Coordinates of C-alpha atoms and ligand atoms in Angstrom, one line a residue:
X1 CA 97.1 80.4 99.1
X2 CA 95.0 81.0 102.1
X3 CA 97.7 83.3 103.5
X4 CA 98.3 85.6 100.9
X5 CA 96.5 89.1 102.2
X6 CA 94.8 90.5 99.0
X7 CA 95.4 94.2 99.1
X8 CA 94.4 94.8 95.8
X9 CA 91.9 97.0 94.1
X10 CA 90.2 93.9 93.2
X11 CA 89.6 91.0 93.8
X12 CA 89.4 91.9 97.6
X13 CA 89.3 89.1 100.7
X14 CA 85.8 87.8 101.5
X15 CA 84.0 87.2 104.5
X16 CA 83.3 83.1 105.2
X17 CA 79.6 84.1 105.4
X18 CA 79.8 85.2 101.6
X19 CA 81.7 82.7 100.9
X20 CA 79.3 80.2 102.9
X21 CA 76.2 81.5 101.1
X22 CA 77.6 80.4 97.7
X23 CA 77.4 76.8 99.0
X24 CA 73.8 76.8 99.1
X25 CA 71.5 74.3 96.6
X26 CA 71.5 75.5 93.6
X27 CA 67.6 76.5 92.2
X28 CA 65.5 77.0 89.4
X29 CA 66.6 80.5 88.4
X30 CA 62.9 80.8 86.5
X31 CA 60.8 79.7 90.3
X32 CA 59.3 81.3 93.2
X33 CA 62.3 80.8 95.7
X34 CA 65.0 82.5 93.2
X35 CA 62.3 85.1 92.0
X36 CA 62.5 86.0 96.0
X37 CA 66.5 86.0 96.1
X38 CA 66.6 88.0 93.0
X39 CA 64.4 90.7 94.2
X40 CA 65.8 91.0 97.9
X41 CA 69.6 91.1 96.0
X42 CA 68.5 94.1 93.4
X43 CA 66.2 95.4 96.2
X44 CA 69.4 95.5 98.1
X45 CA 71.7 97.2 95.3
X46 CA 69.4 100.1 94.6
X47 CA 69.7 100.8 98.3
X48 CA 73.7 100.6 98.1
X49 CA 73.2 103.1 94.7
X50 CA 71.2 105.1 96.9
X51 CA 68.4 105.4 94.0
X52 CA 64.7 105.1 94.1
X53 CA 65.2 103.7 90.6
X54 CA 65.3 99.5 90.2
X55 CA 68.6 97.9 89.9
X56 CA 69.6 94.5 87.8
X57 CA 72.3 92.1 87.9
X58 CA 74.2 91.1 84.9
X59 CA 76.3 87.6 85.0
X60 CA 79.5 89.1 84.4
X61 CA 82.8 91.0 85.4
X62 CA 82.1 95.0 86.1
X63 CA 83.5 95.7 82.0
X64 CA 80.0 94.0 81.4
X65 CA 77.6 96.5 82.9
X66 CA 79.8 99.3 81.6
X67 CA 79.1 97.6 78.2
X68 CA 75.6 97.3 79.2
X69 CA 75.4 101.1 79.8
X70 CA 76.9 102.3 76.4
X71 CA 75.2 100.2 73.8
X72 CA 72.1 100.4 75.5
X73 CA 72.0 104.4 75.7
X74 CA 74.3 105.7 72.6
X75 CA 73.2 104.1 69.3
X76 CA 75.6 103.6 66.1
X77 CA 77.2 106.6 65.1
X78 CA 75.9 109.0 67.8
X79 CA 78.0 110.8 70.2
X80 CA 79.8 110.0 73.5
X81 CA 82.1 112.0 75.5
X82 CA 84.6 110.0 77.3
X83 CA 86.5 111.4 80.3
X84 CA 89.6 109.6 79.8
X85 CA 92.7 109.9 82.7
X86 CA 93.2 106.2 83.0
X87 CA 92.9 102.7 81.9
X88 CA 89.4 102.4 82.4
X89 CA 88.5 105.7 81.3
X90 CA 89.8 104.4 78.4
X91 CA 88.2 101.4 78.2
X92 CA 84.5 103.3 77.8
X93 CA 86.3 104.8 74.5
X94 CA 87.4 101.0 73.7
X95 CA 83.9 100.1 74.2
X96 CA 82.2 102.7 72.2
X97 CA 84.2 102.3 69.3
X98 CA 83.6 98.1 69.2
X99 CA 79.7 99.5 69.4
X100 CA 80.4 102.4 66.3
X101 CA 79.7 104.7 68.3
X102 CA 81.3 108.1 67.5
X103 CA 83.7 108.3 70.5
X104 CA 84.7 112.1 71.2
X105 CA 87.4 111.6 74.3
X106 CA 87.9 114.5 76.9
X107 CA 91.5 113.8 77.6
X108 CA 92.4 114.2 81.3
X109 CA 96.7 113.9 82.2
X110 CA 96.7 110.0 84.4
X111 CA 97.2 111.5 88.0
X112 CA 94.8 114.1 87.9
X113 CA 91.2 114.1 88.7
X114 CA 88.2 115.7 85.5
X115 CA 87.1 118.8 87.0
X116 CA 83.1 120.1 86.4
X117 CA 84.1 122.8 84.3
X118 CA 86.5 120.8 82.0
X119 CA 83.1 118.8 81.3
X120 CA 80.6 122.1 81.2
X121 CA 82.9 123.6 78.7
X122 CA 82.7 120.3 76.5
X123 CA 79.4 119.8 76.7
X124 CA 78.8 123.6 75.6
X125 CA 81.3 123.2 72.8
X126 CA 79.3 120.1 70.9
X127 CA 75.9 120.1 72.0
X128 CA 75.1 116.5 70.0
X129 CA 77.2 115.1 72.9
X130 CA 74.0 112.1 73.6
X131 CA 76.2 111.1 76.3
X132 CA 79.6 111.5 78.9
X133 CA 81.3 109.0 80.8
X134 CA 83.0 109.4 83.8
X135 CA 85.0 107.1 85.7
X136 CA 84.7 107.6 89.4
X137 CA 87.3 105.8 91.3
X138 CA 90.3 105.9 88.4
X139 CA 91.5 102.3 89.7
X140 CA 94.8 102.3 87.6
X141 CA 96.1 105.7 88.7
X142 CA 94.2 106.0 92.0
X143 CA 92.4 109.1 91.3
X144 CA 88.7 110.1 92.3
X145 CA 86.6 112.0 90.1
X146 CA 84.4 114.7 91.6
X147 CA 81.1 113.2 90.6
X148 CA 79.0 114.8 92.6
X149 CA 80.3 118.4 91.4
X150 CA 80.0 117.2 87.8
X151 CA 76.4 115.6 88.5
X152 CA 75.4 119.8 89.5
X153 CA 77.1 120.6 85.2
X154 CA 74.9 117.7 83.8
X155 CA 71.5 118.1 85.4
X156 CA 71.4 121.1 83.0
X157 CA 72.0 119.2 79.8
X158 CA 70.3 116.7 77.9
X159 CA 73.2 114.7 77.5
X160 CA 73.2 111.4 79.7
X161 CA 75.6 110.7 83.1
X162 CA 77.0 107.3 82.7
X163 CA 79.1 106.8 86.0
X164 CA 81.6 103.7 86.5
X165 CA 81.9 103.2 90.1
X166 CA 83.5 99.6 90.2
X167 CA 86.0 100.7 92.6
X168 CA 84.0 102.8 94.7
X169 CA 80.5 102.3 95.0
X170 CA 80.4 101.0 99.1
X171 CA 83.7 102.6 99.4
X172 CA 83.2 106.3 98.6
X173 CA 80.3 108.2 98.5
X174 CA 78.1 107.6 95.9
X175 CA 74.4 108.8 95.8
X176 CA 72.9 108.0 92.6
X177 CA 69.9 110.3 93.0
X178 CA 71.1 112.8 94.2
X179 CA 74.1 113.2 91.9
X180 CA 72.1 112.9 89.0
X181 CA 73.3 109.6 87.7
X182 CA 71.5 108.7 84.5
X183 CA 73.0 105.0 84.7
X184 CA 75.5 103.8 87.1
X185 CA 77.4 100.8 86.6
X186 CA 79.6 98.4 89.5
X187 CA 81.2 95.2 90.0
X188 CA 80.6 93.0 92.7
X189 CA 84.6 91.8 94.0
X190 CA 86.1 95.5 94.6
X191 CA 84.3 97.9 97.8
X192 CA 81.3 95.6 97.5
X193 CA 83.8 92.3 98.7
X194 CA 81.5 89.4 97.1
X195 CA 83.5 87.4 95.0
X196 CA 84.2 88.1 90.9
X197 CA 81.8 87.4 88.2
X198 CA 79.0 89.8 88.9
X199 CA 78.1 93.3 87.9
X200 CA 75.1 95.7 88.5
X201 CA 73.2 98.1 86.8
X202 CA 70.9 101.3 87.4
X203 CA 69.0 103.6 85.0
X204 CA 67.4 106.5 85.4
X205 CA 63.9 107.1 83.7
X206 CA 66.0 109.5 80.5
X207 CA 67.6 106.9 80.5
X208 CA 65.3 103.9 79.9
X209 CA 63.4 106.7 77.6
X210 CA 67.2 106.6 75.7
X211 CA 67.7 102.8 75.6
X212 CA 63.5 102.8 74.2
X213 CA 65.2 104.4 71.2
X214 CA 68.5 102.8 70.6
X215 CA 68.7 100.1 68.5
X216 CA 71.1 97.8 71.2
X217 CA 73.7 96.2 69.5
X218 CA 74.5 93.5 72.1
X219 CA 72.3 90.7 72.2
X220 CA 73.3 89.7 75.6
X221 CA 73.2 92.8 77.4
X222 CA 70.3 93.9 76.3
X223 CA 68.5 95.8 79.1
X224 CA 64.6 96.4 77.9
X225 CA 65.0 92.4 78.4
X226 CA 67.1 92.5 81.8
X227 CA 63.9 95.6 82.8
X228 CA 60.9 93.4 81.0
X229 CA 62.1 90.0 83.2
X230 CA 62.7 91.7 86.1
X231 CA 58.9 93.1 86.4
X232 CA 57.8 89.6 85.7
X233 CA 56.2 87.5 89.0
X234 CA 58.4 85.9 89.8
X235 CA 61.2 88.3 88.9
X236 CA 64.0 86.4 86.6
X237 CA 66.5 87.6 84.3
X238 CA 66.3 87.0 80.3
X239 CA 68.9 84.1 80.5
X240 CA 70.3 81.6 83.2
X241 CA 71.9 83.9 85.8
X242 CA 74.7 82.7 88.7
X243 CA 72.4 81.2 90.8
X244 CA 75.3 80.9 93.6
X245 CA 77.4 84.4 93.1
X246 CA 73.8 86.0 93.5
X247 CA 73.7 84.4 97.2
X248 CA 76.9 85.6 97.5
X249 CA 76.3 88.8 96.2
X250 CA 73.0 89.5 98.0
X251 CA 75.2 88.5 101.8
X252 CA 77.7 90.6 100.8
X253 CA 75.1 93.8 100.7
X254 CA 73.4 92.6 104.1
X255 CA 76.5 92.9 105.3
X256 CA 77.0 96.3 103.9
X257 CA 73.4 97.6 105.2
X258 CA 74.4 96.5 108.5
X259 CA 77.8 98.2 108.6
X260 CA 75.2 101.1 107.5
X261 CA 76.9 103.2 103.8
X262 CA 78.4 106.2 105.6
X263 CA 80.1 104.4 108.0
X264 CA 81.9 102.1 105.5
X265 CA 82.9 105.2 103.4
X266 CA 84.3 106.8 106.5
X267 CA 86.3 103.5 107.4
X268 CA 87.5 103.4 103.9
X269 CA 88.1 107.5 103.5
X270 CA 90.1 107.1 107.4
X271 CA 92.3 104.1 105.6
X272 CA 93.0 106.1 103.1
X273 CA 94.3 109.0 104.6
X274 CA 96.4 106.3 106.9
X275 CA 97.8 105.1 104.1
X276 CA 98.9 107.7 102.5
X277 CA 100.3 109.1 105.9
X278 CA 102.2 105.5 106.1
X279 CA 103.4 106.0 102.3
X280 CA 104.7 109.5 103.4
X281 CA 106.1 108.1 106.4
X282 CA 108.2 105.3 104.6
X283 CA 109.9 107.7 102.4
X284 CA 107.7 107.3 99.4
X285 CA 105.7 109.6 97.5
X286 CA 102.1 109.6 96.3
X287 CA 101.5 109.0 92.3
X288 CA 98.0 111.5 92.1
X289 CA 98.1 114.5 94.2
X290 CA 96.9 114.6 97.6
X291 CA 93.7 116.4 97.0
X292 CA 92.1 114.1 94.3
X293 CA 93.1 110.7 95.5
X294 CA 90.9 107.5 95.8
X295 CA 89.5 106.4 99.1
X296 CA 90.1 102.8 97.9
X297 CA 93.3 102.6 96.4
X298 CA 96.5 104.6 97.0
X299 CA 98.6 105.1 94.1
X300 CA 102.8 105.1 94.7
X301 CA 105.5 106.0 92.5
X302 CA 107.8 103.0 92.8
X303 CA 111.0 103.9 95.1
X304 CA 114.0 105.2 93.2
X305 CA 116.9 102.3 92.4
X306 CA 113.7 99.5 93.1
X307 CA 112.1 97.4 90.4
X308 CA 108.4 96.3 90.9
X309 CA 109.9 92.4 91.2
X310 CA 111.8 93.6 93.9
X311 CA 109.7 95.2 95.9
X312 CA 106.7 93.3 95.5
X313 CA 108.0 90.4 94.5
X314 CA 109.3 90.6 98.3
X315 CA 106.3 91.9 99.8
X316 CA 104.5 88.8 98.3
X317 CA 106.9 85.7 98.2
X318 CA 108.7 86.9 101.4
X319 CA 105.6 88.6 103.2
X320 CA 102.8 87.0 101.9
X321 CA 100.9 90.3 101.1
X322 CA 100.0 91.3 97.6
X323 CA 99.9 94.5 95.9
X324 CA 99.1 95.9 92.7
X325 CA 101.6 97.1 89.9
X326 CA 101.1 99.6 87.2
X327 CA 99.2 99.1 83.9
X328 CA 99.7 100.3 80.8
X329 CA 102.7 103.3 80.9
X330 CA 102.6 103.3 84.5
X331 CA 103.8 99.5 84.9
X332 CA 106.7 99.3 86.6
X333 CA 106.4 102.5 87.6
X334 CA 104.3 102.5 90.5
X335 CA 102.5 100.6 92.8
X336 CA 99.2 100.1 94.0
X337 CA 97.7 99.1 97.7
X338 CA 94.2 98.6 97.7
X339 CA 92.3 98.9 100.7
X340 CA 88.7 98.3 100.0
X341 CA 86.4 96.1 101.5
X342 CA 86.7 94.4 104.4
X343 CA 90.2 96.7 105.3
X344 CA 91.0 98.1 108.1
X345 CA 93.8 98.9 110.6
X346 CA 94.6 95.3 111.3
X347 CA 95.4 94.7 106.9
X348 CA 97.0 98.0 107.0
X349 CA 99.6 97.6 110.1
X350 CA 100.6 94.1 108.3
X351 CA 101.1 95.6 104.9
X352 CA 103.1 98.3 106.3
X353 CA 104.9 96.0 108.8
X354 CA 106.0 94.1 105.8
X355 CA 106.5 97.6 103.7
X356 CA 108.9 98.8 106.1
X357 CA 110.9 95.7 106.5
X358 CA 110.6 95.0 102.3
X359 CA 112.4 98.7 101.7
X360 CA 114.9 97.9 104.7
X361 CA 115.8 94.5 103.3
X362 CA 116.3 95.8 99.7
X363 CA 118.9 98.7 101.1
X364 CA 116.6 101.8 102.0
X365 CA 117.8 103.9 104.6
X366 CA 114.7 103.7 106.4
X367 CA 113.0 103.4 109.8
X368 CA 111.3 100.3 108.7
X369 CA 108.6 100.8 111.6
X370 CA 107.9 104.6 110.4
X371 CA 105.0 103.2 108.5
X372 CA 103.2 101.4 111.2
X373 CA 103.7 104.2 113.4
X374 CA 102.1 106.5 110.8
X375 CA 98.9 104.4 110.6
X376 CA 98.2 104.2 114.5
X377 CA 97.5 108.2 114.4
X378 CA 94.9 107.7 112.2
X379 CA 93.3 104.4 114.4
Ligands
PLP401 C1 87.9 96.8 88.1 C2 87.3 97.9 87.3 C3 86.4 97.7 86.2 C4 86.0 96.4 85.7 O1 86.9 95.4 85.6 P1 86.4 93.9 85.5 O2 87.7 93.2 85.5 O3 85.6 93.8 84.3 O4 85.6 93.6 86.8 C5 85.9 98.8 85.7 N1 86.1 100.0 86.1 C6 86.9 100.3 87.2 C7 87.1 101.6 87.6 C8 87.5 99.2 87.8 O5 88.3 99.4 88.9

């Protein structure tokens, strides 16, 4: 187990000293000591958001705060634009219509990236629209959404900027503030490398003034209650948190503030662009199109004549690295490397290494080191 490298858009490989902090004695999650913990860890995730505004942590996986968003900003029967190009664009609709809420979806071709003026031009069609949803980092077809350029459409509407940036938030650029996020949502086992079970949450004052009015129809996630315990001295959450992943959690974004934000974007943006270069450079071609994709997770249609068992079936049983496979329509049709978190050129030249040779093996006409060689001009 320990030698599987995890190059997958989640759950990604985590330092020991994460992992270490999780071992620590478990406390009273309503006393003085947690209280501290909690407020240094949300302290600590409104600085990775990059927002003035306060931040909480929700004891679940990243579909939890995007929950948390929805039904806590769009009530029954009001409307919510989805930007849908992907599984988990779609999974906002899913979400909104489990909540009744009247789901209107902007349909975006998986591949390609929502563009501001696809958004502008629905918002100024329907101007009920409460709400849009946007998904930055499009983890199942690895596509990035220009959120900042749509942040500049919604700053003149009413209408509410719910951003998901599970996949990307300390792995792209995301500035909460200054794009004019309303409430931005993220998971704590993709860019952020703490392990799974954790998700955070920030609103915006519109929105808070929003979730004042909506009637929430989740008992759990109901975040006046996360916002009322939070303020409380010390600061707690309305039920019993994990204690344990919030150590975790809370090292995991020391280590992020000391790697300082832009610099992690960079090494995950230079990554990026060396693997696609090594993807190119094997023979292969890129799912999305070069302009729009992720800086976390590279996207590959699966090599003509190859089934995913074969090639990474190899790449895992023979190689001992994993990579993604396709969900929905796309499975079996391409295949995903991740490379956020900790990722860098050592992860990449092994996944390559074993790439090349996986391709060779299965009867591609290949240089099987053309990959490697690709990276190290980007290192
Ligand atoms: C992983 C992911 C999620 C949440 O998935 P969980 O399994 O609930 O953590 C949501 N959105 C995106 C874009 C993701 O990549």
């Amino acid at each position: 187990m320990d030698n599987i490298l995890l190059m997958l858009p989640g759950p990604t490989t985590v330092d020991p000293r994460v992992l270490q902090a999780m071992g620590k004695s478990v406390v009273n999650h309503r006393g003085d000591e947690f209280g501290v913990i909690y407020d240094e860890t949300t302290e600590l995730m409104s600085k990775t958001f990059q927002t003035k505004n306060s931040s909480y942590i929700l004891t679940g996986s990243g579909t939890s705060a995007m929950e948390a968003a929805l039904a806590n900003l769009v009530g029954k029967d009001e409307k919510v634009l989805n930007v849908v190009g992907g599984k988990f664009g779609g999974r906002f609709k899913e979400i909104a219509d489990v909540h009744g809420i009247n789901a209107q979806t902007l349909d975006v071709e998986w591949g390609t990236a929502v563009t501001p003026d696809m958004v502008e031009e629905a918002l100024e069609a329907d101007e009920d629209i409460k709400a849009v949803t946007v998904v930055h980092n499009e983890t199942s077809t690895g596509v990035a959404a220009p959120i900042e350029e749509i942040g500049e459409v919604m700053k003149n509407y009413d209408a509410l900027y719910i951003v998901d940036t599970v996949s990307s938030l300390a792995g792209d650029a995301v500035n909460v503030d200054k794009f004019h996020i309303d409430a931005c949502v993220t998971g704590s086992q993709k860019c952020i490398a703490a392990p799974p079970g954790l998700a955070a949450v920030t609103f915006s004052d519109d929105a808070w003034a929003a979730a004042e009015k909506v009637e929430s129809n989740s008992y759990y996630l109901n975040m006046p209650k996360y916002q009322k315990n939070g303020a409380k001295s010390p600061a707690q959450t309305p039920y019993t948190p994990s204690v344990n992943l919030i150590y975790a959690l809370k090292e995991a974004l020391e280590i992020i503030q000391a790697e300082g934000l832009d610099n992690r974007v960079a090494r995950h943006h230079q990554a990026a662009a060396a693997t696609r270069d090594a993807v190119k450079a094997l023979g292969l071609e890129l799912f999305p199109d070069e302009s729009v994709s992720s800086a976390t997770v590279t996207a590959v249609k699966m090599p003509e004549g190859l089934t995913d068992d074969q090639v990474r079936g190899t790449m895992l049983n023979k190689y001992g690295v994993q990579l993604a496979g396709g969900q929905d329509h796309l499975k079996g049709n391409i295949i995903r490397i991740g490379h956020m978190g900790v990722i860098s050129y050592k992860e990449l030249a092994i996944t390559f290494t074993a790439l090349g040779l996986t391709l060779k093996g299965l009867g591609k006409d290949i240089d099987a080191g053309a990959g490697v060689a690709a990276l190290a001009n980007h290192y």
